[in-house]
mmCIF file of C-alpha atoms and ligand atoms in Angstrom:
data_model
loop_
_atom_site.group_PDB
_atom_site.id
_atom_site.type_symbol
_atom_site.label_atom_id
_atom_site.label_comp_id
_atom_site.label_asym_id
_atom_site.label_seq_id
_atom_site.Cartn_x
_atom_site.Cartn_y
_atom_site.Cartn_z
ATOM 1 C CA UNK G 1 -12.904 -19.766 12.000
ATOM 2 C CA UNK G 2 -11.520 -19.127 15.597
ATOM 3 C CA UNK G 3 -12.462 -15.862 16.894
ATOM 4 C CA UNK G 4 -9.285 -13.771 17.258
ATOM 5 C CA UNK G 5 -9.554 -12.047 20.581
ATOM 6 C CA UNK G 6 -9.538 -8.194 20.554
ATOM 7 C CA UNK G 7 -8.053 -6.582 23.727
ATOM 8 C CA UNK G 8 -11.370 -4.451 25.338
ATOM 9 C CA UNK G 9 -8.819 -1.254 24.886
ATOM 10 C CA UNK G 10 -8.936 -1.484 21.330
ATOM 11 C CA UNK G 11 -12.685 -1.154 21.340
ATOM 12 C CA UNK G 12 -12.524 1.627 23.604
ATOM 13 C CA UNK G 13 -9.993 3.495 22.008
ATOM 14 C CA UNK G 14 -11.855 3.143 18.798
ATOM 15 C CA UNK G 15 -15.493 3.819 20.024
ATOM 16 C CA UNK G 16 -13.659 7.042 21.709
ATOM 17 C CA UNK G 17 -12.420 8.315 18.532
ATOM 18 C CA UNK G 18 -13.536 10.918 16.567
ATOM 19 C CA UNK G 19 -10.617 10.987 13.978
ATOM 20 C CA UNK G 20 -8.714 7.682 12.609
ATOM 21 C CA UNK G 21 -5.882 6.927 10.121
ATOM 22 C CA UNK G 22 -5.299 3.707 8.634
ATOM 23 C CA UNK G 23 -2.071 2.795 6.956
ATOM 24 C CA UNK G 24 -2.255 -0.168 4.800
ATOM 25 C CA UNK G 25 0.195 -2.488 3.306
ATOM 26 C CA UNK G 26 0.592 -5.336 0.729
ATOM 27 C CA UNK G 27 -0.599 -7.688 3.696
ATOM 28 C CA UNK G 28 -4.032 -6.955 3.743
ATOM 29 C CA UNK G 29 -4.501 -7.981 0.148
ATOM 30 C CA UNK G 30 -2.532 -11.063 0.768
ATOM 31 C CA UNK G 31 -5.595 -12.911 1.302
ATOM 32 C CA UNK G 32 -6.885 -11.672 -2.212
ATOM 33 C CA UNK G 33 -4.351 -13.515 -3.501
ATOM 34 C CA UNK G 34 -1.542 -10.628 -4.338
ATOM 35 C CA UNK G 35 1.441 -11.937 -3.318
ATOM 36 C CA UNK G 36 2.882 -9.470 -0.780
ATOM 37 C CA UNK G 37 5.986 -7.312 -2.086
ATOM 38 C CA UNK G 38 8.989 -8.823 -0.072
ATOM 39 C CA UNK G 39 6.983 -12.301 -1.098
ATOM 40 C CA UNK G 40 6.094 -12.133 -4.429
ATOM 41 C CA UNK G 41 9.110 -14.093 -6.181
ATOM 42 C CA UNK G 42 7.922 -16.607 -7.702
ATOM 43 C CA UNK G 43 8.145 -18.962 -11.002
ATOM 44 C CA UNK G 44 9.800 -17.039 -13.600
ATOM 45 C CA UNK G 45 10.358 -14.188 -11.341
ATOM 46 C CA UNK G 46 12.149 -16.298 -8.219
ATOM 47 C CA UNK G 47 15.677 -15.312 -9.186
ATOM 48 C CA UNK G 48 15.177 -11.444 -8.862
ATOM 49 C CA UNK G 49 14.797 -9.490 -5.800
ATOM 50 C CA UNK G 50 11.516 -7.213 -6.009
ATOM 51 C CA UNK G 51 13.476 -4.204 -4.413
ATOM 52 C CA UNK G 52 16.156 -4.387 -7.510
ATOM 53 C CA UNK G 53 13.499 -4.366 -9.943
ATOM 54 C CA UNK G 54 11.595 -1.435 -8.158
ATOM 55 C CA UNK G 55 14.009 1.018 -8.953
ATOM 56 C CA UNK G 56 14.222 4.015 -12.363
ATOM 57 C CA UNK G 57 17.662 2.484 -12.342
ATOM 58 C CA UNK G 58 16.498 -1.064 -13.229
ATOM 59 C CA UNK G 59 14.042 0.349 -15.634
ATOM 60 C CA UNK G 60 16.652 2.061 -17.267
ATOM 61 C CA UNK G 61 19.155 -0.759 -17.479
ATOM 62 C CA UNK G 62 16.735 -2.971 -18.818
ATOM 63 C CA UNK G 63 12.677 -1.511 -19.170
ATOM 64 C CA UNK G 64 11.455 -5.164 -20.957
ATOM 65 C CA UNK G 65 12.181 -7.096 -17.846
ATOM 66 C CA UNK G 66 10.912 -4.459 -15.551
ATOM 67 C CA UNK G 67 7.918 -4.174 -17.794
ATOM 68 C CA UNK G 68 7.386 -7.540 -17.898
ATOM 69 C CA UNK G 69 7.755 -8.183 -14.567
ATOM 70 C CA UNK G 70 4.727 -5.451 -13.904
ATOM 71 C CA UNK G 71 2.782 -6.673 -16.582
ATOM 72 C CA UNK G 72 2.696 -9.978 -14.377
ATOM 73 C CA UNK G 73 1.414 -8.244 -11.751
ATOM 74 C CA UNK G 74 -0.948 -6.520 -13.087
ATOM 75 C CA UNK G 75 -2.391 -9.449 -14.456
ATOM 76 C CA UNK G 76 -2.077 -10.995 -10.788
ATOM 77 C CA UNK G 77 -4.203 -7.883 -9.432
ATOM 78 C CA UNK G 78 -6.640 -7.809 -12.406
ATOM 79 C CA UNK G 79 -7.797 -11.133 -10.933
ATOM 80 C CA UNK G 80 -7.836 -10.749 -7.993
ATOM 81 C CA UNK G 81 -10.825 -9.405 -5.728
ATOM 82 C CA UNK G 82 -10.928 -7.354 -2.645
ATOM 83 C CA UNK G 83 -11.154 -9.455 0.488
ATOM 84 C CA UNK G 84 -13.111 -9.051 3.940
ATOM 85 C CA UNK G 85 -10.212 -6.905 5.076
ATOM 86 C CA UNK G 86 -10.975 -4.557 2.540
ATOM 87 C CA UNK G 87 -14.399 -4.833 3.009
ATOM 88 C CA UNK G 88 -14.254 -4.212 6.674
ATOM 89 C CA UNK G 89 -12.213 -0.654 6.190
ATOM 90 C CA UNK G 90 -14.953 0.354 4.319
ATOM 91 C CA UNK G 91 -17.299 -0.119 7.046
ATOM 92 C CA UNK G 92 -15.131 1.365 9.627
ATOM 93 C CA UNK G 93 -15.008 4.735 7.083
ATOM 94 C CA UNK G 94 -18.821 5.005 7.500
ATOM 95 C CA UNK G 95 -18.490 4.793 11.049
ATOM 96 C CA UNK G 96 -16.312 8.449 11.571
ATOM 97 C CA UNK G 97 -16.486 11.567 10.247
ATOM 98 C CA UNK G 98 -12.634 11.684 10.279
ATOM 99 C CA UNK G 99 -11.268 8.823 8.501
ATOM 100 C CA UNK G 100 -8.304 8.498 6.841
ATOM 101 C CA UNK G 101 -7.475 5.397 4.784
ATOM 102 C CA UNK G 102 -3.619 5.589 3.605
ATOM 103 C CA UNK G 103 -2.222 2.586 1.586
ATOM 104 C CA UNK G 104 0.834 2.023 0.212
ATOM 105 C CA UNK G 105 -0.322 -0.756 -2.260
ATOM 106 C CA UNK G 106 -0.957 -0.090 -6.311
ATOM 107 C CA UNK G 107 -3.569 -2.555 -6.210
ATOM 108 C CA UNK G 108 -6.528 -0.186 -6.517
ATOM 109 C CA UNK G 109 -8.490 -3.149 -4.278
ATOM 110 C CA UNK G 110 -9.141 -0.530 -1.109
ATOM 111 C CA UNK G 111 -11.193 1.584 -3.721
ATOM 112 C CA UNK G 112 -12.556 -1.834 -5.933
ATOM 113 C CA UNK G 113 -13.805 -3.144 -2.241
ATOM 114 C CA UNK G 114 -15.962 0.452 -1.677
ATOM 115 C CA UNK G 115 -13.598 2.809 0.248
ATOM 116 C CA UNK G 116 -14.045 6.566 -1.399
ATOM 117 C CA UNK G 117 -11.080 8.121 -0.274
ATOM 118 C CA UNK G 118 -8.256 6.185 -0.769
ATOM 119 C CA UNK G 119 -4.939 8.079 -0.435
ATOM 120 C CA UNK G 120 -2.294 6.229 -2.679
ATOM 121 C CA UNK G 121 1.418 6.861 -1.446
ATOM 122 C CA UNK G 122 3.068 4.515 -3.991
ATOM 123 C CA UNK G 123 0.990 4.939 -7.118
ATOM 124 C CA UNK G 124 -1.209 2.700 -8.897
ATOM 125 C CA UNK G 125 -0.197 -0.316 -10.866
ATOM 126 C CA UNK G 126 -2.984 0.147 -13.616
ATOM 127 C CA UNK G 127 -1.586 3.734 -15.012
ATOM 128 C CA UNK G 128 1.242 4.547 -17.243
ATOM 129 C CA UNK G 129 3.814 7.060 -17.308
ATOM 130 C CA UNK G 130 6.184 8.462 -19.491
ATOM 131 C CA UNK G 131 9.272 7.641 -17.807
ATOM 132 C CA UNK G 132 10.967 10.664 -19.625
ATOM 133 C CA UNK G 133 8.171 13.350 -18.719
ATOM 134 C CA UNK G 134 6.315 11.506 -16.158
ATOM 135 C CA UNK G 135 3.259 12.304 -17.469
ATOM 136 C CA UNK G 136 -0.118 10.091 -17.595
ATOM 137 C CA UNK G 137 -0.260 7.911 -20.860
ATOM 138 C CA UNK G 138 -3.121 5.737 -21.772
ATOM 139 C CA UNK G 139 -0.469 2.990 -23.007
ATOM 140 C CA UNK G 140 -3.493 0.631 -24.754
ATOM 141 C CA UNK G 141 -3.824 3.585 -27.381
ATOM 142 C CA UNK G 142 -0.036 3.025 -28.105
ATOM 143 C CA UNK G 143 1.636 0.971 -30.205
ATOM 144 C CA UNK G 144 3.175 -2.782 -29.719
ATOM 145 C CA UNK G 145 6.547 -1.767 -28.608
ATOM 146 C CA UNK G 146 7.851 -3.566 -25.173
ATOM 147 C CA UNK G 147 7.441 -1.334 -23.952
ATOM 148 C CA UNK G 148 5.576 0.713 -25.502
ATOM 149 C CA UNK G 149 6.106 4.733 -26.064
ATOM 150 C CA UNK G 150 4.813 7.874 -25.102
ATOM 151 C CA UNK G 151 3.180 9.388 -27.902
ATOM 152 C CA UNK G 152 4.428 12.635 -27.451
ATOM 153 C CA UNK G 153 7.967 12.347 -26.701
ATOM 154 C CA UNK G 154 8.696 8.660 -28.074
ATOM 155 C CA UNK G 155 10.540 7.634 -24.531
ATOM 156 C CA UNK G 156 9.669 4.509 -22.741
ATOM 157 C CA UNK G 157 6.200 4.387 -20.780
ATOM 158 C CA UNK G 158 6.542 2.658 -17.182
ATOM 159 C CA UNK G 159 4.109 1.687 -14.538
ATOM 160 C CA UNK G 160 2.417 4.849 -12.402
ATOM 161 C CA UNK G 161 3.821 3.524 -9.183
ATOM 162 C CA UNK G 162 6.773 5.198 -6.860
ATOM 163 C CA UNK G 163 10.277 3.399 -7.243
ATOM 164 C CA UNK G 164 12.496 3.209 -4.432
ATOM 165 C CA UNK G 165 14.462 6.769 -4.569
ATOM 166 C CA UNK G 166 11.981 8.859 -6.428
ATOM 167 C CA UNK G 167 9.194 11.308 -4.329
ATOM 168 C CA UNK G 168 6.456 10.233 -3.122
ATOM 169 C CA UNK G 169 3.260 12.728 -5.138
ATOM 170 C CA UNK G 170 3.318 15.614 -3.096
ATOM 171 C CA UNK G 171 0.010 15.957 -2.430
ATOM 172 C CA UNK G 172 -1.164 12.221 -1.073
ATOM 173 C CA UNK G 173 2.267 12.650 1.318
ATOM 174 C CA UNK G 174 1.099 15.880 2.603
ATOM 175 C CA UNK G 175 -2.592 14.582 3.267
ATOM 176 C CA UNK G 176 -1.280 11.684 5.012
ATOM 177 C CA UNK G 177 1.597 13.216 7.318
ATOM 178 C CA UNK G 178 -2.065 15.761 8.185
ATOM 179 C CA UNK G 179 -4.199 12.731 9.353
ATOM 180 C CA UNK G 180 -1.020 11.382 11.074
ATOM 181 C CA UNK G 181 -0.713 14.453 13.181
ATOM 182 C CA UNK G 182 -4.351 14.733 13.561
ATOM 183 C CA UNK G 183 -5.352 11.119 14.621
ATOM 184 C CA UNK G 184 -6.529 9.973 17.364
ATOM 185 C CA UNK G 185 -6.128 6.354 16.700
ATOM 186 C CA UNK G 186 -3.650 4.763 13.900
ATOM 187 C CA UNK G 187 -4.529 1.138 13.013
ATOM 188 C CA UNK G 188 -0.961 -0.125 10.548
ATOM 189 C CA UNK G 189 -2.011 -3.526 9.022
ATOM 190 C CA UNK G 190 -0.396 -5.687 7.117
ATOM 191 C CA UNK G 191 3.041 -3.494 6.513
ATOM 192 C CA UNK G 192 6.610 -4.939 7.197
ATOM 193 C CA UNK G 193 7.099 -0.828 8.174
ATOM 194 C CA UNK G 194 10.393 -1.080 6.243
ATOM 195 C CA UNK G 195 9.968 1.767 3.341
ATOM 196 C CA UNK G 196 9.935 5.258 4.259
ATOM 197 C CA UNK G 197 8.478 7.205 4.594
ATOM 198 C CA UNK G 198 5.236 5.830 4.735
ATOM 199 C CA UNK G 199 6.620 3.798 7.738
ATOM 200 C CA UNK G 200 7.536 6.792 9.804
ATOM 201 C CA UNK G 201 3.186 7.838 9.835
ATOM 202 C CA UNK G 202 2.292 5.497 12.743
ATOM 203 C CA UNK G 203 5.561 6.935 14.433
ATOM 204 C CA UNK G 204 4.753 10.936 13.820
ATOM 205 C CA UNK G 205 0.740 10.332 15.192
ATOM 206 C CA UNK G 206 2.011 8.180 17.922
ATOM 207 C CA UNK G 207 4.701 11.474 19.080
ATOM 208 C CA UNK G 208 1.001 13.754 18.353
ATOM 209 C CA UNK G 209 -0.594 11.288 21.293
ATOM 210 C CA UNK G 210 -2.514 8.832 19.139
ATOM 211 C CA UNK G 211 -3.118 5.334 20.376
ATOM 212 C CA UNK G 212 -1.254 3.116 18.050
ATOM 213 C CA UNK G 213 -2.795 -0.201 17.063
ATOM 214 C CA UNK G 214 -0.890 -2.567 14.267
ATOM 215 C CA UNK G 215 -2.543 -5.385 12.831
ATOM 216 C CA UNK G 216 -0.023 -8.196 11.407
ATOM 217 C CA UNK G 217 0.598 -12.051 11.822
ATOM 218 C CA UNK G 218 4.281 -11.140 12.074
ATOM 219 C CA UNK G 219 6.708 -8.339 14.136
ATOM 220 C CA UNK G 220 7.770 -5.391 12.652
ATOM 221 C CA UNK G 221 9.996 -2.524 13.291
ATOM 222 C CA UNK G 222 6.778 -0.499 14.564
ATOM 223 C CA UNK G 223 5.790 -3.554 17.191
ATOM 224 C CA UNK G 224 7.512 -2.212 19.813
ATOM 225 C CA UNK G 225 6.181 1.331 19.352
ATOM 226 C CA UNK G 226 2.244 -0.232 18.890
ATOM 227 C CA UNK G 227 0.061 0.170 21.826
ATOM 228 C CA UNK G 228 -1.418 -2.997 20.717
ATOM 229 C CA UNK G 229 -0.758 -5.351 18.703
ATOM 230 C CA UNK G 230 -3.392 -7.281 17.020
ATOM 231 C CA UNK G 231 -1.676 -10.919 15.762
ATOM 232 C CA UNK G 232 -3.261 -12.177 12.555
ATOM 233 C CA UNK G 233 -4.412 -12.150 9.254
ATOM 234 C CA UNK G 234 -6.300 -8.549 8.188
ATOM 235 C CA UNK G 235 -8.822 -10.885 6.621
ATOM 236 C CA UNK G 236 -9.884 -12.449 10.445
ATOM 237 C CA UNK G 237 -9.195 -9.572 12.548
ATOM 238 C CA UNK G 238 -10.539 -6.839 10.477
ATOM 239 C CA UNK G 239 -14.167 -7.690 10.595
ATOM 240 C CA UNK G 240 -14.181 -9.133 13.686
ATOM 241 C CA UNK G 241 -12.980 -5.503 14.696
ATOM 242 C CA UNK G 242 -15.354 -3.570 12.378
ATOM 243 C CA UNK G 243 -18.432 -6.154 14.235
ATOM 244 C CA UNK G 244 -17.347 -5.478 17.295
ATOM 245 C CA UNK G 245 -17.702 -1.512 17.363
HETATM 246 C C1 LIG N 1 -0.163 -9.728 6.580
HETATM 247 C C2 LIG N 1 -0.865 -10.771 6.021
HETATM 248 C C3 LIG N 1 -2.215 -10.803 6.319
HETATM 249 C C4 LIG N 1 1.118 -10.993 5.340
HETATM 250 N N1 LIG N 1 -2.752 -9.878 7.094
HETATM 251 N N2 LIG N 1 -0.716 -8.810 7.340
HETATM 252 C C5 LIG N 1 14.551 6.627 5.938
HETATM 253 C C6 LIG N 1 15.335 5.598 6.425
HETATM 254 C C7 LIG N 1 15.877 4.636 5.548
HETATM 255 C C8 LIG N 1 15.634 4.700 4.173
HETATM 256 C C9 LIG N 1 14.868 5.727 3.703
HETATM 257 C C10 LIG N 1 14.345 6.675 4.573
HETATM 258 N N3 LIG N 1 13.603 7.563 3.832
HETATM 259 C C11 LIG N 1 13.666 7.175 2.525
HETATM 260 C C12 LIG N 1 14.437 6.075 2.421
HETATM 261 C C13 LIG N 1 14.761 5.338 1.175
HETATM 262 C C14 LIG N 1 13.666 4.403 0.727
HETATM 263 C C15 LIG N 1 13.439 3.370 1.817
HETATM 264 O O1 LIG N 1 12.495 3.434 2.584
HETATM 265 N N4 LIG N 1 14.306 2.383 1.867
HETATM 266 C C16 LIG N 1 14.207 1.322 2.874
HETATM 267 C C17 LIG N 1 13.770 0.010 2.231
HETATM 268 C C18 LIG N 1 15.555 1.171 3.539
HETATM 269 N N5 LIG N 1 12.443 5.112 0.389
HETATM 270 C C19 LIG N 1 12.280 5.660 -0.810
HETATM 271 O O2 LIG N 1 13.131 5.571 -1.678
HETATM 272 C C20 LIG N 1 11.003 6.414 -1.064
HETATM 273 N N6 LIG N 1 11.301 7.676 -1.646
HETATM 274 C C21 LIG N 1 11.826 8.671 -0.948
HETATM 275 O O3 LIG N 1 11.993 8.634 0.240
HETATM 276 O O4 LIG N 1 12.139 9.742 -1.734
HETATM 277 C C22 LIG N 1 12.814 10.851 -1.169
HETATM 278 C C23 LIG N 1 12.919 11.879 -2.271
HETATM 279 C C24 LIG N 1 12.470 13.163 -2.021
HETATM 280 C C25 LIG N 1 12.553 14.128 -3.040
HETATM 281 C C26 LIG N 1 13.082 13.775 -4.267
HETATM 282 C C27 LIG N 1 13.511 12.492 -4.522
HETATM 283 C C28 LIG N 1 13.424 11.538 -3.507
HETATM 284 C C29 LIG N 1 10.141 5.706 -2.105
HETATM 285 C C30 LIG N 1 9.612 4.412 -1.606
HETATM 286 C C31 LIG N 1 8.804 3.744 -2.722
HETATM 287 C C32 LIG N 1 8.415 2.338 -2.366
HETATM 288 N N7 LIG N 1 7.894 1.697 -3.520
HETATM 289 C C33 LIG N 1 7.503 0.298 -3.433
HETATM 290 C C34 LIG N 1 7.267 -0.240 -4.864
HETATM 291 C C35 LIG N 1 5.950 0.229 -5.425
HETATM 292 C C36 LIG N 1 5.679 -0.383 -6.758
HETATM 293 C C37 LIG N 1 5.583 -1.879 -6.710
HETATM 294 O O5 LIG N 1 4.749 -2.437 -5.972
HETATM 295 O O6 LIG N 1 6.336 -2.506 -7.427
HETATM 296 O O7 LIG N 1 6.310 0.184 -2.649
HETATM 297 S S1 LIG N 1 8.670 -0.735 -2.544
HETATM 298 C C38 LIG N 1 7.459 -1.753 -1.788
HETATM 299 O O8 LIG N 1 7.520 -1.593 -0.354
HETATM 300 C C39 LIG N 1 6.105 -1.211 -2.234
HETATM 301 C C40 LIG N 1 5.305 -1.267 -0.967
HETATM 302 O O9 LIG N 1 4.240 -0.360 -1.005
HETATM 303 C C41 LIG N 1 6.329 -0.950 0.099
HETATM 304 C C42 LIG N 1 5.985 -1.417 1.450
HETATM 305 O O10 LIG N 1 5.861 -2.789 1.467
HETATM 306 P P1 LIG N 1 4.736 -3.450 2.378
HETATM 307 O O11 LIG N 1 3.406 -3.041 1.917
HETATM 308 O O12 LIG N 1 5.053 -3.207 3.790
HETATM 309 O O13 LIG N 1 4.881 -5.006 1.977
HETATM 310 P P2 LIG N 1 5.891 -6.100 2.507
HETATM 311 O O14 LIG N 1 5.888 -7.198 1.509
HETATM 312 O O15 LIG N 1 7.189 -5.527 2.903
HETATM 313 O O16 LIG N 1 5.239 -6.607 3.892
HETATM 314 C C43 LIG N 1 3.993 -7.276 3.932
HETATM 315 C C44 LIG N 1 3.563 -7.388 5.380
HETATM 316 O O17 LIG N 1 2.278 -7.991 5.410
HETATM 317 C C45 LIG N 1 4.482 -8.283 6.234
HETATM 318 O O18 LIG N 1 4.791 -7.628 7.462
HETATM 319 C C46 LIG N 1 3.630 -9.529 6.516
HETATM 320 O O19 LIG N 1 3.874 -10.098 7.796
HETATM 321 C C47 LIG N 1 2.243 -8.936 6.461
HETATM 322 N N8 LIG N 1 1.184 -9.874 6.112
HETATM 323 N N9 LIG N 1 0.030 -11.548 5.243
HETATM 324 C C48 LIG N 1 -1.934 -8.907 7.594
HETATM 325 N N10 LIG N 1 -2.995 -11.835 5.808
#
């Protein structure tokens, strides 16, 4: 593996800091094997776009295929193991007293890999809600419908996860906009930083004076906000980072 080369201010800033954020994105557990959001098309699935199919709207026009299509990814994540990336933000947690660890993946891997405080902005892809109510449902206990129904209310279950329009849960939002305006240093890795507004966090600690460092084999809108910009795979860079400290 070729050593990726980590600018000497990144260390510094990091062996400085007393209080970190890390936002997280489908990229880091790319190298798990979960195909990243705006790239996981594929086979059966190739002729929808994810963000149509991530919406109440598309659930309600037709909750099989959006069912389905989560059922397929949950069976994609069930496989699927955390990665050195993941592995590596664990470490880096031990290291400071103030860490925050923010993802915006329902892949449960951050907290599979070790990481204890995991703040989830978009939900997780192994619950169930009712989509009437919106309250937790176990939905193995129910039924063989397609999908299956709440037990109280008879209405649709749906996957625990935020769709494109609804609120984020109050709570995870408010703890991560706090570490955002907190932060001393904000690592963003492996997020296209198109969906608000878990995009605008790197932005609001950056305007609170926190060194801004994003972690990605490809530009993003943040890029030219980053005070550096690490160029690779999480996988590579992440524990050569987490070594290096
Ligand atoms: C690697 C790599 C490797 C590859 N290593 N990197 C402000 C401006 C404009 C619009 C809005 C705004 N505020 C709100 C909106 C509307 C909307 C929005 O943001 N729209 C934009 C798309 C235009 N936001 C919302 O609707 C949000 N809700 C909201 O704001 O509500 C307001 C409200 C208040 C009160 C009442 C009611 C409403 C909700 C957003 C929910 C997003 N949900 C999803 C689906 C979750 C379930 C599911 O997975 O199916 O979350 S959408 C999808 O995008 C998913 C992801 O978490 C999210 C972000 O995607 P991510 O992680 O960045 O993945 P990708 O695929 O885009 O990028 C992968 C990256 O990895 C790439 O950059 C690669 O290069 C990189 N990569 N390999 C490192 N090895």
């Amino acid at each position: 593996m070729v050593a990726a080369l980590i600018p000497e201010e990144v260390l510094a800033r990091l062996r400085a800091a007393e209080r970190v954020l890390v936002l997280t994105g489908a990229g880091i557990s790319a190298e798990s094997g979960v195909p990243t959001f705006r790239d996981a098309q594929t086979g059966l699935w190739a002729k929808y776009r994810a963000e149509e199919l991530a919406t109440p709207e598309a659930f309600a026009a037709n909750p099989r295929l959006v069912w389905d299509w989560y059922a397929w990814r949950r069976e994609l994540v069930a496989q699927a193991e955390p990665n050195a990336g993941h592995r590596a933000l664990v470490a880096l947690e031990e290291r400071y007293a103030d860490f925050q660890l923010v993802t915006q993946n329902v892949d449960g891997l951050h907290a599979r890999a070790g990481s204890s405080d995991v703040v989830e902005l978009h939900g997780n892809i192994t619950q169930n809600l009712c989509f009437a109510e919106g309250t937790p449902v176990d939905a193995h206990a129910h039924g063989s419908s397609v999908p299956p129904r709440c037990p109280r209310c008879g209405a649709y279950l749906r996957p625990g996860v935020v769709w494109f329009g609804e609120a984020l849960p109050r709570e995870a939002l408010a703890r991560a906009e706090q570490a955002a305006r907190r932060s001393e240093v904000v690592l963003s890795i492996g997020t296209s930083g198109l969906v608000h507004p878990a995009a605008g966090l790197p932005l609001t600690a950056r305007a609170h004076g926190a060194f801004v460092i994003e972690v990605n084999p490809t530009a993003t809108p943040l890029t030219p906000h980053a005070d550096q910009v690490l160029s690779g795979p999480a996988g590579q860079i992440l524990p050569e980072l987490a070594a290096l400290l």
